XYZ file of C-alpha atoms in Angstrom:
297
model
C -101.759 113.497 51.398
C -102.967 116.903 52.548
C -105.199 119.025 50.305
C -103.152 122.219 49.874
C -106.138 124.495 49.339
C -107.311 123.747 52.874
C -104.005 124.677 54.544
C -103.564 127.997 56.301
C -100.338 129.962 55.948
C -99.463 129.077 59.535
C -99.906 125.353 58.921
C -98.090 125.565 55.586
C -94.995 126.561 57.523
C -95.078 123.230 59.350
C -95.100 121.086 56.223
C -92.292 118.666 55.459
C -91.715 118.830 51.709
C -89.697 116.502 49.487
C -88.811 117.649 45.995
C -87.854 115.030 43.434
C -85.431 116.595 40.970
C -82.781 119.183 41.721
C -82.504 121.081 38.455
C -83.962 124.543 37.832
C -87.613 123.661 38.421
C -86.913 121.703 41.578
C -84.653 124.385 43.017
C -87.164 127.161 42.281
C -89.891 125.193 44.052
C -87.554 124.413 46.954
C -86.595 128.039 47.494
C -90.177 129.302 47.201
C -91.476 126.757 49.726
C -88.555 127.312 52.071
C -89.236 131.054 51.867
C -92.669 130.559 53.477
C -91.223 128.337 56.191
C -91.643 124.784 54.895
C -89.124 122.112 55.861
C -87.752 121.267 52.400
C -85.346 118.631 51.110
C -84.324 118.015 47.495
C -83.540 114.545 46.141
C -81.575 114.524 42.884
C -80.792 111.312 40.997
C -77.473 112.572 39.558
C -74.503 111.352 41.609
C -72.737 114.718 41.498
C -73.050 118.401 40.606
C -74.929 118.842 37.349
C -72.950 119.780 34.254
C -73.982 122.878 32.326
C -75.621 121.603 29.109
C -74.715 124.855 27.368
C -78.304 126.004 27.103
C -79.485 129.578 26.751
C -82.718 130.768 28.352
C -84.994 133.758 27.918
C -85.670 135.112 31.408
C -89.369 135.146 32.257
C -90.998 137.493 34.831
C -91.570 134.639 37.298
C -87.861 133.790 37.399
C -86.877 137.439 37.823
C -89.399 137.777 40.663
C -87.963 134.739 42.450
C -84.322 135.767 42.039
C -84.821 139.363 43.113
C -87.630 138.804 45.600
C -85.607 136.275 47.580
C -82.343 138.216 47.317
C -80.620 135.568 45.191
C -79.472 137.796 42.327
C -80.486 140.880 40.391
C -81.499 140.543 36.765
C -78.448 142.563 35.724
C -76.097 140.101 37.425
C -77.228 137.006 35.518
C -78.365 138.198 32.104
C -77.424 139.855 28.839
C -79.971 142.357 27.471
C -81.278 141.850 23.948
C -83.121 145.027 22.908
C -83.756 144.142 19.256
C -85.417 141.230 17.465
C -84.425 140.726 13.836
C -85.108 138.334 10.968
C -82.686 137.225 8.273
C -83.376 136.045 4.757
C -81.570 133.155 3.097
C -79.102 135.668 1.647
C -78.259 136.902 5.143
C -79.874 140.306 4.689
C -82.002 141.705 7.521
C -85.570 142.013 6.211
C -87.315 142.716 9.514
C -86.284 144.344 12.773
C -88.127 145.814 15.749
C -87.620 146.737 19.392
C -88.261 143.820 21.746
C -86.368 144.152 25.010
C -85.617 140.783 26.597
C -83.108 139.437 29.088
C -81.112 136.362 28.092
C -79.372 134.059 30.519
C -77.759 130.627 30.670
C -78.772 127.423 32.406
C -75.482 127.336 34.298
C -75.712 130.910 35.573
C -79.195 130.336 37.003
C -78.467 126.852 38.364
C -75.417 128.012 40.291
C -77.259 130.944 41.865
C -80.238 128.819 42.880
C -78.029 126.014 44.169
C -75.923 128.411 46.259
C -79.073 129.877 47.831
C -80.336 126.480 49.022
C -78.720 124.765 52.056
C -76.254 122.191 50.732
C -77.005 119.756 53.562
C -80.630 119.524 52.396
C -79.764 118.799 48.760
C -79.057 115.089 48.269
C -77.294 113.591 45.240
C -77.698 109.975 44.070
C -81.273 109.771 45.378
C -83.386 108.348 42.562
C -87.106 107.900 43.100
C -88.506 104.392 42.605
C -92.113 104.965 43.666
C -94.304 106.674 46.234
C -97.424 105.795 48.214
C -100.224 108.145 49.228
C -102.523 108.033 52.212
C -104.886 110.557 53.748
C -102.172 112.272 55.748
C -98.751 111.791 54.156
C -96.665 110.561 51.238
C -94.135 107.754 51.601
C -91.207 107.930 49.192
C -89.077 104.930 48.195
C -85.611 105.586 46.759
C -83.309 103.370 44.700
C -80.569 103.485 47.348
C -82.906 101.796 49.829
C -83.869 104.927 51.755
C -87.487 105.600 52.647
C -88.801 109.065 53.465
C -92.141 110.450 54.628
C -93.453 113.910 53.794
C -96.609 116.009 53.776
C -96.063 117.310 50.253
C -94.231 115.671 47.355
C -93.188 117.969 44.496
C -92.387 116.199 41.231
C -89.726 118.072 39.253
C -87.929 115.097 37.747
C -87.901 116.123 34.114
C -89.183 114.811 30.806
C -88.808 111.152 31.745
C -90.563 111.672 35.081
C -90.981 108.674 37.373
C -93.630 110.621 39.279
C -95.648 111.337 36.146
C -95.447 107.731 35.027
C -96.878 106.557 38.350
C -99.625 109.187 38.461
C -100.502 109.069 34.748
C -99.280 105.710 33.406
C -101.160 106.058 30.121
C -99.713 109.469 29.285
C -96.654 109.184 27.047
C -94.651 111.845 25.185
C -95.424 112.362 21.503
C -92.702 113.350 19.063
C -93.214 116.911 17.809
C -91.671 116.250 14.393
C -88.371 118.085 14.732
C -85.061 117.950 16.582
C -83.038 120.844 17.975
C -79.328 121.191 17.316
C -77.686 123.712 19.607
C -74.357 125.137 20.667
C -72.540 127.966 22.421
C -69.456 129.877 21.278
C -67.367 132.400 23.194
C -67.854 135.806 21.616
C -64.078 136.227 21.307
C -64.118 133.339 18.809
C -66.570 135.116 16.515
C -65.396 137.315 13.646
C -66.064 141.042 13.886
C -68.306 140.867 10.805
C -70.570 138.191 12.291
C -70.600 139.844 15.726
C -71.762 143.115 14.164
C -74.791 141.349 12.680
C -75.735 139.224 15.702
C -74.503 140.931 18.890
C -77.168 142.341 21.242
C -79.963 141.029 19.023
C -82.358 138.094 19.115
C -81.892 136.859 15.548
C -84.110 134.437 13.602
C -84.092 132.649 10.283
C -87.331 130.895 9.282
C -88.200 128.642 6.363
C -90.916 125.989 5.809
C -88.791 123.119 7.174
C -86.531 124.808 9.689
C -85.874 127.645 12.110
C -82.608 128.882 13.567
C -82.039 131.540 16.209
C -79.223 133.063 18.220
C -78.615 135.459 21.107
C -75.910 136.348 23.610
C -75.852 134.745 27.070
C -73.611 134.906 30.162
C -70.990 132.275 30.892
C -71.968 129.233 32.944
C -70.733 131.070 36.044
C -72.751 134.177 35.184
C -70.080 136.492 33.769
C -71.752 138.892 31.349
C -69.144 141.528 30.572
C -68.369 142.267 26.922
C -65.673 139.847 25.816
C -66.753 137.103 28.227
C -70.237 136.411 26.910
C -71.262 133.523 24.659
C -73.350 133.249 21.527
C -76.110 130.693 22.031
C -77.756 129.204 18.953
C -80.536 126.676 18.361
C -81.397 125.080 15.018
C -84.782 123.343 14.755
C -84.791 120.788 11.962
C -87.604 118.481 10.809
C -86.760 114.783 11.028
C -89.173 111.965 10.287
C -90.029 109.647 13.120
C -88.604 106.169 12.701
C -85.214 105.210 11.298
C -84.014 108.781 10.680
C -84.867 109.951 14.196
C -83.391 106.851 15.787
C -80.166 107.394 13.848
C -79.791 110.951 15.168
C -80.479 109.844 18.752
C -77.838 107.102 18.634
C -74.594 108.426 20.099
C -71.008 107.708 19.079
C -70.850 104.662 21.385
C -73.925 103.121 19.738
C -76.213 103.921 22.669
C -79.745 105.044 21.749
C -80.884 108.104 23.725
C -84.583 108.630 24.419
C -84.650 112.427 24.264
C -81.280 114.074 23.716
C -77.640 113.360 22.956
C -75.195 115.078 25.348
C -72.551 117.468 24.110
C -69.531 115.546 22.871
C -71.524 112.387 22.148
C -72.977 113.125 18.700
C -71.438 110.965 15.981
C -68.987 112.947 13.779
C -70.636 111.762 10.560
C -73.953 113.258 11.702
C -72.306 116.617 12.386
C -70.709 116.522 8.935
C -74.057 115.611 7.371
C -75.849 118.454 9.151
C -73.105 120.898 8.171
C -73.711 120.018 4.512
C -77.426 120.727 4.994
C -76.602 124.029 6.707
C -74.602 125.194 3.700
C -77.580 124.589 1.431
C -80.351 126.260 3.431
C -79.020 128.623 6.130
C -77.728 132.207 5.916
C -73.935 132.391 5.986
C -73.813 133.828 9.523
C -75.678 130.802 10.885
C -73.555 128.378 8.872
C -70.600 130.141 10.492
C -71.992 129.597 14.013
C -72.553 125.907 13.328
C -69.051 125.519 11.886
C -67.382 127.383 14.756
C -69.028 125.186 17.396
C -66.565 122.489 18.385
C -69.158 120.098 19.823
C -72.776 120.886 18.814
């Protein structure tokens, strides 16, 4: 494997690069390396186009620089501005508010722009990494479908349950942080005028010793951000003890235990009902409303 710090810009342009993982991180790395002339291919384990998980994102300067610097999209095209940050009490009253201009986007809007900017023939589905071998010059990559590839630089962007990380750092394992995150998105046309007046165009928080909930507006999964087409994104962080309680939440409606997250539409109905009862006891009414209005949190 080549030591990157010793490579000149001219030689960098000759590198063959393989990126493991074709989500946002992998695509950003692929586009940045391709921009300086590297020969880049992306190997994604999913068998088909990724499905939007319904996640909202706060746009960071690095992402804006990549999108605009490489001519992929302007910030205005893929975001909803949030000029105000506010805090609600348990009674729903605003007790704190200040200017804090941020740009909010959605996973789907960014993924589609990045994916469209990368050559489709160099993005490979159903290519799951099994292992890799290093030598002084190159990296050899072994894939589950039997393919073997050789590259000068291997970029590991294969997520929380990274095969690359496990091989490089076998003794490093994730540690549970002590809370889970419920989340959902709702079309703004489905929100009452009273709730929209409180939450629209604001980054809104509710904090208490055992929980935090927040919401903000985001574009659609295809990037539409006109008024009437946007979505309210919310996230509810809730403390859950490790052990039986956590395992119960991570067991989906088919009985399958999930290591990290339960996909939309797979959470057991009784858990949603249980969490709704908790929401009524501890959350402001506007956040209870968001939870209730979400068909599949």
